[in-house]
XYZ file of C-alpha atoms in Angstrom:
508
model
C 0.000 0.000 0.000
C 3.017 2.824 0.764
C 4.530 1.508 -2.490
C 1.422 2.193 -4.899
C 1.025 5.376 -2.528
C 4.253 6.295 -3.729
C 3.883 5.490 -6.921
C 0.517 7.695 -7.278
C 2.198 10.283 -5.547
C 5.222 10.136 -8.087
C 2.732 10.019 -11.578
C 0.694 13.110 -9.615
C 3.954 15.048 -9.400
C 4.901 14.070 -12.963
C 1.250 15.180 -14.287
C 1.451 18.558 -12.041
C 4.577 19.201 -12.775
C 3.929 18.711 -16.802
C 0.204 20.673 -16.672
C 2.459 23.452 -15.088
C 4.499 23.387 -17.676
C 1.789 23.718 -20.268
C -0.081 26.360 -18.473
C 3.084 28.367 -18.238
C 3.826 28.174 -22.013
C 0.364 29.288 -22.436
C 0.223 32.083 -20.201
C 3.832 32.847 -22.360
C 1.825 33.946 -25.417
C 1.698 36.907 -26.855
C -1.873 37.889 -28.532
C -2.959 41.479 -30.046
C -5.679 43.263 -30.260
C -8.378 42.160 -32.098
C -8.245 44.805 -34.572
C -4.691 44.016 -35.863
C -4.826 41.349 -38.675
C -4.140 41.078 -42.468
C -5.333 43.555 -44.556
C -6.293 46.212 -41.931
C -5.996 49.906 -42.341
C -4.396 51.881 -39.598
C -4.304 55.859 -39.489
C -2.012 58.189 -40.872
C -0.734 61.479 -39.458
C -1.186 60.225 -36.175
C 0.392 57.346 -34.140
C -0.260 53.547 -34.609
C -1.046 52.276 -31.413
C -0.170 48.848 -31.172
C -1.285 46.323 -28.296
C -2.187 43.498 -26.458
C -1.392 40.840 -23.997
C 0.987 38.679 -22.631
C 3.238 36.799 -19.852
C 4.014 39.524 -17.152
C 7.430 40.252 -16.821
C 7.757 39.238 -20.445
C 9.937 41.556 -23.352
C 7.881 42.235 -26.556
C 9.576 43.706 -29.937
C 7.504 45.284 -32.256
C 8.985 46.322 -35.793
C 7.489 47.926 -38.633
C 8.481 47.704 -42.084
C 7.694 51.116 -42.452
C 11.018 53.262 -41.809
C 12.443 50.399 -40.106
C 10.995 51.370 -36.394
C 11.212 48.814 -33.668
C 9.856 49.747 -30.034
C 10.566 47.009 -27.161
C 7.999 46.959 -24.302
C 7.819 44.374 -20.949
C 4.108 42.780 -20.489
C 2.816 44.968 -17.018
C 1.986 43.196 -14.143
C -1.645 43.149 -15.679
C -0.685 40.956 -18.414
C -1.097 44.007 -20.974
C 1.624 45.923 -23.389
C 1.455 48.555 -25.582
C 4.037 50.134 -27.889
C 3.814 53.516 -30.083
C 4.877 53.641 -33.468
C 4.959 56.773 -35.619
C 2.930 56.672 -38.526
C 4.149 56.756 -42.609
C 2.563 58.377 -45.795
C 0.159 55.896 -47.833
C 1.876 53.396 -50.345
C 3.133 50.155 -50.540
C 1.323 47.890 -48.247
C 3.522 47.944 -45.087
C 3.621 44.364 -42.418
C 4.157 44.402 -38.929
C 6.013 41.748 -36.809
C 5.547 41.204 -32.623
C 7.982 38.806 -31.170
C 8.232 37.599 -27.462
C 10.094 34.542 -26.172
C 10.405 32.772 -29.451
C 6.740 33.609 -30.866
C 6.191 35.923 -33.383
C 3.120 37.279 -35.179
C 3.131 38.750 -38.578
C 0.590 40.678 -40.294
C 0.584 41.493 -43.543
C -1.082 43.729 -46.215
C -1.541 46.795 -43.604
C -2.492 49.413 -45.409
C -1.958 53.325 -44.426
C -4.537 55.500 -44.893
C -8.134 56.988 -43.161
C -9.958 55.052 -40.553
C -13.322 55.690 -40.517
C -15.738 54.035 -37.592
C -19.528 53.610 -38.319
C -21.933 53.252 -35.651
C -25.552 53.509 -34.653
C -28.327 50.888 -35.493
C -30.080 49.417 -38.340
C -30.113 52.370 -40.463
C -26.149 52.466 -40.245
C -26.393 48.304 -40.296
C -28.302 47.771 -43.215
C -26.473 45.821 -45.799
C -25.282 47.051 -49.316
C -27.218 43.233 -50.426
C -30.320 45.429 -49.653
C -30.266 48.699 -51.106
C -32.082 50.307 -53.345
C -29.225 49.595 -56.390
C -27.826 46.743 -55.241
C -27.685 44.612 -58.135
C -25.455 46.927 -59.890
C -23.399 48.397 -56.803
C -22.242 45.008 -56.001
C -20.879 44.101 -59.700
C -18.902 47.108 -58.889
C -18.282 47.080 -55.417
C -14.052 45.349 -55.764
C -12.144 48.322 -54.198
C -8.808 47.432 -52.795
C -8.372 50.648 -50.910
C -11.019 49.943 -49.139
C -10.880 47.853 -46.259
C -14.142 46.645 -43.961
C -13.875 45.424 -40.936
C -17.223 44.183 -38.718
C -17.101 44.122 -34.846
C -18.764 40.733 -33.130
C -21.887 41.771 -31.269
C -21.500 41.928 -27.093
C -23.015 43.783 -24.169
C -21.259 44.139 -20.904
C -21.185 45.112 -17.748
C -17.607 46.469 -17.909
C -15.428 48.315 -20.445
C -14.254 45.080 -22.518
C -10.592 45.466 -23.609
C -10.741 43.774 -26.709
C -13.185 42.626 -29.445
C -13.801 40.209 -32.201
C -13.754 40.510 -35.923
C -11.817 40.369 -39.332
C -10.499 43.245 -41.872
C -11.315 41.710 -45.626
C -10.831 43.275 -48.756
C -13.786 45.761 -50.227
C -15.302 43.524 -52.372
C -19.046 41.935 -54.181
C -18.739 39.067 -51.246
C -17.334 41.219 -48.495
C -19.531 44.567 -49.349
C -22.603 42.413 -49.597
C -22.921 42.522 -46.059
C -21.640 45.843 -44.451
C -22.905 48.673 -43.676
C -24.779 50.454 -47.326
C -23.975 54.080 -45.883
C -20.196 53.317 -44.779
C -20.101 51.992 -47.826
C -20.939 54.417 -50.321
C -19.005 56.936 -47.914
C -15.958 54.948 -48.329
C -16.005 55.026 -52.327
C -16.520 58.582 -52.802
C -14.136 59.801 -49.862
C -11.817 57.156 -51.450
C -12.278 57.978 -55.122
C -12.204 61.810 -54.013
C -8.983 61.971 -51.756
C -6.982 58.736 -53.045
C -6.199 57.405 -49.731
C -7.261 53.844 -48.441
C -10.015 53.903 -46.502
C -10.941 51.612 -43.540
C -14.283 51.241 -42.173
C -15.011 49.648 -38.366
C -19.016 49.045 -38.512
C -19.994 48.255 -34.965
C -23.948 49.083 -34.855
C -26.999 47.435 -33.479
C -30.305 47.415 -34.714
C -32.917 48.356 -32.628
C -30.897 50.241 -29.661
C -31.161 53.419 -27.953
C -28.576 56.568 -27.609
C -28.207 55.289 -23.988
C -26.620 51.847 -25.023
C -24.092 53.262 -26.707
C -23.244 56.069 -23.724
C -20.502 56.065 -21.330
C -21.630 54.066 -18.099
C -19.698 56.608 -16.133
C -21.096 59.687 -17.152
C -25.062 58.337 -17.474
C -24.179 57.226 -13.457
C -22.922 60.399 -12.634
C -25.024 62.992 -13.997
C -28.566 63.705 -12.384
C -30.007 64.601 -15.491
C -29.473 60.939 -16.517
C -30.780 59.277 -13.237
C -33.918 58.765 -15.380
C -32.497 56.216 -17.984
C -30.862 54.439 -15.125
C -34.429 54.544 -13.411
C -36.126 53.162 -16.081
C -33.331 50.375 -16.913
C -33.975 49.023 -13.329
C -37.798 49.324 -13.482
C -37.014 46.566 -16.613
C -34.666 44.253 -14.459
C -37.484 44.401 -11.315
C -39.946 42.409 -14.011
C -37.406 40.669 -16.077
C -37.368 37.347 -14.576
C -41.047 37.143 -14.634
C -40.870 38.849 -18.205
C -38.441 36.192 -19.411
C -40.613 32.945 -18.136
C -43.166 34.484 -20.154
C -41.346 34.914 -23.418
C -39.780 31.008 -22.550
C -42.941 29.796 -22.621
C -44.472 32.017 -25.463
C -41.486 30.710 -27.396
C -41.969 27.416 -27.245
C -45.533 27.818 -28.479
C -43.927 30.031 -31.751
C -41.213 27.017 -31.975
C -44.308 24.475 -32.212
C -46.086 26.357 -34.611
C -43.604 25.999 -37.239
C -44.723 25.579 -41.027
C -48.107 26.713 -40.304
C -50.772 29.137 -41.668
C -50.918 32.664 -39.962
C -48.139 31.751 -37.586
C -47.897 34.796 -34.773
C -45.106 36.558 -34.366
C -41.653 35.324 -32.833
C -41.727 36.701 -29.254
C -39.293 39.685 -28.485
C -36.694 39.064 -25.862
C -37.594 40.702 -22.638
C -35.268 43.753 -21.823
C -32.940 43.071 -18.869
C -29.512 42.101 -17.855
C -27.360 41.961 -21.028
C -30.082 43.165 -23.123
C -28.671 45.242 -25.841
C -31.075 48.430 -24.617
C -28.828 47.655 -20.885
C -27.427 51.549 -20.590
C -23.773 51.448 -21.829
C -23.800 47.680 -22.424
C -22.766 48.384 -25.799
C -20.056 51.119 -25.364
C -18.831 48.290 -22.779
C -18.877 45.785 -25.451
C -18.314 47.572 -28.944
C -16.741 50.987 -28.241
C -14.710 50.529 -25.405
C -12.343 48.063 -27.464
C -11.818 50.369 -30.312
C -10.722 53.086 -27.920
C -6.617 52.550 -28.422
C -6.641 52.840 -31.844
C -6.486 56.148 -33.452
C -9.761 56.968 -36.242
C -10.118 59.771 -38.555
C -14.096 60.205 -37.596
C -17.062 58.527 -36.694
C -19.998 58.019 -38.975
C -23.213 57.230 -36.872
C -26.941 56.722 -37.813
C -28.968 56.162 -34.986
C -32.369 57.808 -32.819
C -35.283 55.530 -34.239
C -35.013 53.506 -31.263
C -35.119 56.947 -28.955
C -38.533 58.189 -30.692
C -40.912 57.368 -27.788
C -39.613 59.304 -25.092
C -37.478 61.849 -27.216
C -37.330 64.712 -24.191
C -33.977 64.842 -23.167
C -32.330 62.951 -26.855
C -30.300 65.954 -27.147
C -28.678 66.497 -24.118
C -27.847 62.255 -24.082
C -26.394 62.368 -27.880
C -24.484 65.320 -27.479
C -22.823 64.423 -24.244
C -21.877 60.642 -26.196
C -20.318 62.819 -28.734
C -18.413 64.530 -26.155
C -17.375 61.165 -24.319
C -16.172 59.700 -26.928
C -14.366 62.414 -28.088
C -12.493 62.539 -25.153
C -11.847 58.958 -25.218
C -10.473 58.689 -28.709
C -7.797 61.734 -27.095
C -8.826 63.675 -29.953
C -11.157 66.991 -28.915
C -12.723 67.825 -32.174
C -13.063 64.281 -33.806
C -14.976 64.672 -36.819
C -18.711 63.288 -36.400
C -20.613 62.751 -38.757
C -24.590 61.983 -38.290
C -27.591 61.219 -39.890
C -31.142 63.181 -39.384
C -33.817 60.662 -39.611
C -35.529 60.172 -42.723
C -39.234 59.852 -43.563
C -41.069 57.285 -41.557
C -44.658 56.408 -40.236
C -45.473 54.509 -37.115
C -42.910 57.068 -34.712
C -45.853 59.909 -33.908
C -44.259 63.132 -33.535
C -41.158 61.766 -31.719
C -39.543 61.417 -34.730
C -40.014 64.638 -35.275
C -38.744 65.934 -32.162
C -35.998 64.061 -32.278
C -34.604 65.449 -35.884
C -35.202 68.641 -33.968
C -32.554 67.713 -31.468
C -30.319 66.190 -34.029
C -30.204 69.503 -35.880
C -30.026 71.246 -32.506
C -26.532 68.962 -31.839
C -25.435 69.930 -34.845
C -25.307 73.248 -34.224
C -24.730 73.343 -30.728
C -21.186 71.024 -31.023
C -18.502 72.435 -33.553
C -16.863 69.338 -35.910
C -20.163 67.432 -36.239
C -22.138 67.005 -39.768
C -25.268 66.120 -40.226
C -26.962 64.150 -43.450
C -30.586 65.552 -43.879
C -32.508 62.508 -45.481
C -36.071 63.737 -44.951
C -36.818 63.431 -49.042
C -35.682 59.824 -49.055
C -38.027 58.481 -46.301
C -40.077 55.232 -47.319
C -43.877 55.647 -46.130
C -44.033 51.827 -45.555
C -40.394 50.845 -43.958
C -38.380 51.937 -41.021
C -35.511 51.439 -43.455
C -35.393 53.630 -46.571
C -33.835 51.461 -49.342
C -32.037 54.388 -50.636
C -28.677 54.666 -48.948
C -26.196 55.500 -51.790
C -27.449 59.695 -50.806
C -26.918 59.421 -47.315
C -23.345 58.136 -47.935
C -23.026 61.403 -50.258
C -24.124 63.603 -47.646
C -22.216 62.516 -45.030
C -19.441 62.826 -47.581
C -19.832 65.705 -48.404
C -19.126 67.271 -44.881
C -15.959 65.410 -44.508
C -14.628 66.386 -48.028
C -15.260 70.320 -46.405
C -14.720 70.050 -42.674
C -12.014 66.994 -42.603
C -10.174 67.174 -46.050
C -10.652 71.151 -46.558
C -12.568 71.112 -49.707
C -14.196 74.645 -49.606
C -15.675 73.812 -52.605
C -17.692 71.464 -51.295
C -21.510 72.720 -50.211
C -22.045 70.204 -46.907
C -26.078 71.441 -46.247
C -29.337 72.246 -47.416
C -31.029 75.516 -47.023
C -30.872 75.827 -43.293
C -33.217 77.940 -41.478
C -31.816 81.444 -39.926
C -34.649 83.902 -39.413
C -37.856 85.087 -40.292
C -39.111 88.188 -40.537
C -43.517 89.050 -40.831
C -44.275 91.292 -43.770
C -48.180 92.134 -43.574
C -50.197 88.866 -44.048
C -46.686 86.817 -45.482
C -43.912 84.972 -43.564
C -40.170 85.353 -45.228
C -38.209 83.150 -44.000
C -33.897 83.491 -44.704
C -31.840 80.520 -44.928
C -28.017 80.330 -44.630
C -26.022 77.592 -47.315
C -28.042 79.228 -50.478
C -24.933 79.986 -52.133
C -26.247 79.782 -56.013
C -29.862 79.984 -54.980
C -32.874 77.748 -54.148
C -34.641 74.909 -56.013
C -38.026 73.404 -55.500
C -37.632 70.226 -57.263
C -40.371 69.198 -59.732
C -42.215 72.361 -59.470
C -44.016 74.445 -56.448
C -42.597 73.942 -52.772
C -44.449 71.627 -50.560
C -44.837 70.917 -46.718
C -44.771 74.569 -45.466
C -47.110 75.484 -43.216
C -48.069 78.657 -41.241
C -50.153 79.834 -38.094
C -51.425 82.887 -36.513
C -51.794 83.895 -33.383
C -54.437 80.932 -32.209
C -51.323 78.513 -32.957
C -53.409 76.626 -35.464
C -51.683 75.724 -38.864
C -52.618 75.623 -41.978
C -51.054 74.269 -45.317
C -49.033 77.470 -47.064
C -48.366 78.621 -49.897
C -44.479 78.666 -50.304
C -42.816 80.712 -53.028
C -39.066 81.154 -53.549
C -37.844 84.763 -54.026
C -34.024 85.191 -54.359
C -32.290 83.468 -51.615
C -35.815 83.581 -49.409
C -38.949 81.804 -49.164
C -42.364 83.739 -48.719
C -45.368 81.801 -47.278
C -49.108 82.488 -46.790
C -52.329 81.144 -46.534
C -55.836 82.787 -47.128
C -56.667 81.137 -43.567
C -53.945 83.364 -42.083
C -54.218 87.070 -41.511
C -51.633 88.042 -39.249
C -49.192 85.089 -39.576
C -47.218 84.538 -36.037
C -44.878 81.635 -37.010
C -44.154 78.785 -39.739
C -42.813 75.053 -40.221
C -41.878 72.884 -42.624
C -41.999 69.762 -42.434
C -43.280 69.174 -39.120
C -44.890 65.693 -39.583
C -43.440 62.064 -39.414
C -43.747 61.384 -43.156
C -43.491 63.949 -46.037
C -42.110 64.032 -49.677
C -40.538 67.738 -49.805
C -39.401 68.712 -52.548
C -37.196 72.206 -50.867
C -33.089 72.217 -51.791
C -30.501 74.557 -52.319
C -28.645 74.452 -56.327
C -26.372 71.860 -54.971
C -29.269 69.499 -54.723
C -29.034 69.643 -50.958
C -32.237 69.263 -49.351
C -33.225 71.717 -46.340
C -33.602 70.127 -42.835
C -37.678 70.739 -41.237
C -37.710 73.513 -38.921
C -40.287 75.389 -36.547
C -39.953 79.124 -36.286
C -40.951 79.342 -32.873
C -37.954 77.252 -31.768
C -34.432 78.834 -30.997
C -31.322 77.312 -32.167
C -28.015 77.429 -31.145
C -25.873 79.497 -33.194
């Protein structure tokens, strides 16, 4: 019995020992970032950041075929490095190698150029397979300057310090399925500046401005205590919430193949829901924070359109965080007001109010009016090839100094009362206004009861005079103050104006 003791004892020592061994080679590894790989695009005129994790104690070399740099870093007692390289002009694809205790990593194909991140929800996720041209966009979609890279979905409870994904070539297979508006962003900044382009598409379909927040600031600022409030209201009833939608999914499960089949139950909101306040900044900003971008591109406030008080004070203070976060004070952002819809009521409205109100409230944000492309009968206009134009045009102006470039519609400025008429004075009419196919729609006007009445819009010079025969001493005017509308009201660049309210005061 002490001899097969012994024995056992000897084998457990010999297994121990050997599992020790293998755990210790494993913990030896180096790993980066998920954001470095093959074909990625990393920023020029500004750092490269590179990172990741490792064996503390442990040396890591990084070297850069680009100006032959090498920067030598030991792993912190966290298990992280990081290493600062200085960034070259765009050219020859450049490759990167990170070495540590006889491992080494290589990527490949790196190209220099403009990194680009797009974020939001559907709108900003909807695929280039489903727009409006995309039988012939995709037979032309092979760009090899342009490089798309799609972050793995995640909520969490904590800032995550890396994320999943892949960079692949722009082409008809990789395009099919990214992001329509980063797309068509991509080729004309691309075709217009002749730098590669990379594009991170991280959005969500379906979430709110407070997902995508900083945890941090929504805990510590009162006038956020409300989203926080009604988060926790949804976690009090989630675990009765979520026996309900088990059992009202196995009933959808059973009814499979048959006629009139109900709809697939939604999944309650609670812990790790994608609507969880910050889950997603956690989970799909956080990670992207080392690396240095040239903007962000974000389409996003459908999901905000029921209780829209208090959208603008939320989206502008994201901007602001994540600003700060990216180190870079006046980061380009670039946004899109929401288009045409039914089914929102007038928060839709209210919130493209607030959207134009951010826009002129923060300097270094754009903002793609997309009012005339709406779709009466889908949340998702089909049309995304003009929103991509839009949004490129204010980076071609405000990021790439192309003065040249008109980046808005007639925008509302003043309005003065002349008798029984309303002119209204609009600043971006450089060249003049255009009602397209004919008279000017969706203008109305009120007196001083504060009912309106459809009005009778007429362009005169770089003005637009309304009236109605309802009206006889006109107080105020709107257009397009309505969920859904087809206007028809654009500057000679073919910009179309963003709906307004007279009685509202803007930030200048």
């Amino acid at each position: 019995m002490k001899i097969f003791a012994f024995v056992c004892i000897k084998q457990l020592f010999t297994i121990l020992s050997f599992v020790t061994l293998i755990t210790s080679v494993v913990q030896a590894e180096i790993s980066l970032s998920g954001l470095f790989g093959d074909g990625m695009v990393i920023q020029r005129e500004m750092p490269v950041p590179v990172w990741g994790w490792g064996q503390a104690g442990e040396q890591v070399t990084v070297k850069a075929s680009w100006q032959g740099q090498a920067a030598e870093v030991v792993v912190d007692n966290d298990g992280r490095w990081k290493v600062e390289l200085q960034s070259t002009k765009p050219g020859q694809p450049q490759s990167l190698t990170i070495s540590s205790a006889g491992q080494t990593i290589t990527i490949n194909d790196i190209l220099v150029g403009d990194v680009w991140v797009c974020s939001g929800q559907s709108n900003m996720e909807w695929p280039l397979s489903k727009d409006f041209n995309a039988k012939e966009e995709l037979k032309q979609a092979n760009h090899p300057e342009i490089r798309l890279f799609s972050v793995v979905r995640c909520v969490a409870n904590e800032p995550k310090e890396n994320c999943q994904g892949q960079w692949k070539e722009c082409t008809t297979e990789s395009a099919a399925n990214f992001s329509a508006v980063g797309y068509y962003f991509a080729k004309e900044i691309q075709n217009e500046i002749g730098v590669p382009i990379g594009l991170i598409e991280n959005p969500w379909g379906g979430t709110p401005v407070e997902s995508w927040s900083k945890p941090e600031t929504l805990k510590n600022t009162p006038d956020f205590k409300y989203v926080l409030d009604k988060f926790q209201r949804y976690c009090d009833v989630y675990p009765k919430k979520m026996k309900q939608y088990q059992e009202a999914r196995k009933k959808y499960l059973a009814t499979a193949g048959q006629k009139n089949r109900p709809s697939a139950p939604r999944t309650p909101i609670g812990p790790g829901h994608p609507n969880q306040p910050g889950g997603l900044y956690n989970g799909m900003t956080a990670p992207l924070l080392n690396a240095n971008i040239r903007g962000v591109l974000w389409y996003q406030g459908e999901a905000n359109t029921r209780e829209p008080e208090g959208y603008d004070k939320l989206f502008q203070t994201l901007i602001t965080d994540w600003r700060q976060d990216w180190r870079q004070p006046k980061l380009p952002f670039l946004f899109v007001q929401l288009a045409s819809s039914t089914g929102y009521g007038m928060g839709i409205t209210l919130i493209r109010e607030q959207q134009l109100q951010t826009m002129l409230a923060l300097d270094n944000t754009g903002m793609a009016v997309t009012m005339d492309i709406g779709d009466a009968k889908s949340h998702h206009p089909l049309k995304k090839a003009p929103v991509g134009h839009r949004l490129a045009c204010w980076a071609l102006a405000g990021t790439y100094g192309r003065e040249s470039v008109e980046t808005f519609g007639p925008l509302y400025r003043e309005m003065k009362i002349e008798g029984n008429n309303i002119r209204l004075f609009f600043d971006h009419v450089d060249g003049g206004l255009y009602a397209k196919d004919g008279t000017l729609t969706d203008f109305t006007i009120c007196g001083a009861d504060g009912v309106y009445y459809p009005a009778q819009a007429v362009i005169d010079g770089d003005t637009v005079v309304v009236s109605s025969e309802k009206v006889s001493a006109p107080v105020a005017a709107r257009f397009c103050w309505c969920e859904y509308a087809e206007p028809n009201f654009y500057n000679k660049q073919k910009l179309p104006a963003s709906p307004f309210r007279t009685d509202m005061k803007f930030p200048r």
